[in-house]
């Protein structure tokens, strides 16, 4: 991607985030994160971006047993599916 296109895309995404409403009330029924102190709980967009930046996956990608380990690594995700 050309550099000027990257800046245009970033600007468009920032504008879109300003207009998007978080539907955290609706997300409560599908969020399986057990980390009590998480500031991104029920805020799927923020959670996904946070974990992606860290090279991880959010809790909703894991079953209950693996989610409780708080190991959000891709390796842990693969181990879960190797069973």
GROMACS .gro file of C-alpha atoms in nm:
model
   83
    1UNK     CA    1   0.000   0.000   0.000
    2UNK     CA    2   0.131   0.342  -0.087
    3UNK     CA    3   0.211   0.569   0.204
    4UNK     CA    4  -0.047   0.837   0.111
    5UNK     CA    5  -0.320   0.569   0.088
    6UNK     CA    6  -0.228   0.439   0.433
    7UNK     CA    7  -0.276   0.784   0.582
    8UNK     CA    8  -0.610   0.825   0.403
    9UNK     CA    9  -0.727   0.489   0.531
   10UNK     CA   10  -0.618   0.571   0.887
   11UNK     CA   11  -0.810   0.898   0.874
   12UNK     CA   12  -1.121   0.723   0.743
   13UNK     CA   13  -1.103   0.463   1.019
   14UNK     CA   14  -1.068   0.734   1.285
   15UNK     CA   15  -1.375   0.911   1.148
   16UNK     CA   16  -1.570   0.585   1.142
   17UNK     CA   17  -1.478   0.506   1.505
   18UNK     CA   18  -1.615   0.844   1.610
   19UNK     CA   19  -1.955   0.757   1.466
   20UNK     CA   20  -1.972   0.392   1.574
   21UNK     CA   21  -2.170   0.315   1.884
   22UNK     CA   22  -2.053   0.038   2.108
   23UNK     CA   23  -2.329  -0.212   2.171
   24UNK     CA   24  -2.180  -0.332   2.499
   25UNK     CA   25  -2.521  -0.420   2.646
   26UNK     CA   26  -2.582  -0.664   2.362
   27UNK     CA   27  -2.222  -0.794   2.388
   28UNK     CA   28  -2.278  -0.906   2.749
   29UNK     CA   29  -2.465  -1.213   2.628
   30UNK     CA   30  -2.172  -1.338   2.417
   31UNK     CA   31  -1.863  -1.222   2.607
   32UNK     CA   32  -1.699  -1.511   2.790
   33UNK     CA   33  -1.402  -1.316   2.931
   34UNK     CA   34  -1.352  -1.398   3.299
   35UNK     CA   35  -1.084  -1.133   3.360
   36UNK     CA   36  -1.272  -0.916   3.612
   37UNK     CA   37  -1.052  -0.606   3.582
   38UNK     CA   38  -1.061  -0.579   3.205
   39UNK     CA   39  -1.146  -0.224   3.091
   40UNK     CA   40  -1.244  -0.358   2.747
   41UNK     CA   41  -1.502  -0.608   2.874
   42UNK     CA   42  -1.811  -0.610   2.647
   43UNK     CA   43  -1.637  -0.368   2.407
   44UNK     CA   44  -1.556  -0.612   2.130
   45UNK     CA   45  -1.393  -0.362   1.895
   46UNK     CA   46  -1.152  -0.238   2.161
   47UNK     CA   47  -1.082  -0.591   2.284
   48UNK     CA   48  -1.007  -0.726   1.937
   49UNK     CA   49  -0.773  -0.436   1.854
   50UNK     CA   50  -0.593  -0.466   2.189
   51UNK     CA   51  -0.526  -0.838   2.152
   52UNK     CA   52  -0.437  -0.809   1.784
   53UNK     CA   53  -0.172  -0.548   1.867
   54UNK     CA   54  -0.034  -0.792   2.125
   55UNK     CA   55  -0.027  -1.084   1.878
   56UNK     CA   56  -0.306  -1.256   2.071
   57UNK     CA   57  -0.669  -1.353   2.034
   58UNK     CA   58  -0.957  -1.235   2.256
   59UNK     CA   59  -1.130  -1.462   2.508
   60UNK     CA   60  -1.425  -1.530   2.276
   61UNK     CA   61  -1.198  -1.741   2.055
   62UNK     CA   62  -1.142  -1.990   2.340
   63UNK     CA   63  -1.361  -2.245   2.512
   64UNK     CA   64  -1.423  -2.210   2.888
   65UNK     CA   65  -1.135  -2.434   2.993
   66UNK     CA   66  -0.873  -2.254   2.784
   67UNK     CA   67  -1.015  -1.906   2.846
   68UNK     CA   68  -0.965  -1.941   3.222
   69UNK     CA   69  -0.587  -1.977   3.173
   70UNK     CA   70  -0.571  -1.615   3.043
   71UNK     CA   71  -0.324  -1.743   2.781
   72UNK     CA   72  -0.453  -1.561   2.474
   73UNK     CA   73  -0.167  -1.673   2.250
   74UNK     CA   74  -0.222  -1.816   1.905
   75UNK     CA   75  -0.024  -2.122   2.018
   76UNK     CA   76  -0.276  -2.184   2.296
   77UNK     CA   77  -0.559  -2.150   2.044
   78UNK     CA   78  -0.393  -2.412   1.823
   79UNK     CA   79  -0.338  -2.645   2.121
   80UNK     CA   80  -0.706  -2.616   2.208
   81UNK     CA   81  -0.807  -2.728   1.858
   82UNK     CA   82  -0.549  -3.007   1.843
   83UNK     CA   83  -0.741  -3.212   2.099
   0.00000   0.00000   0.00000
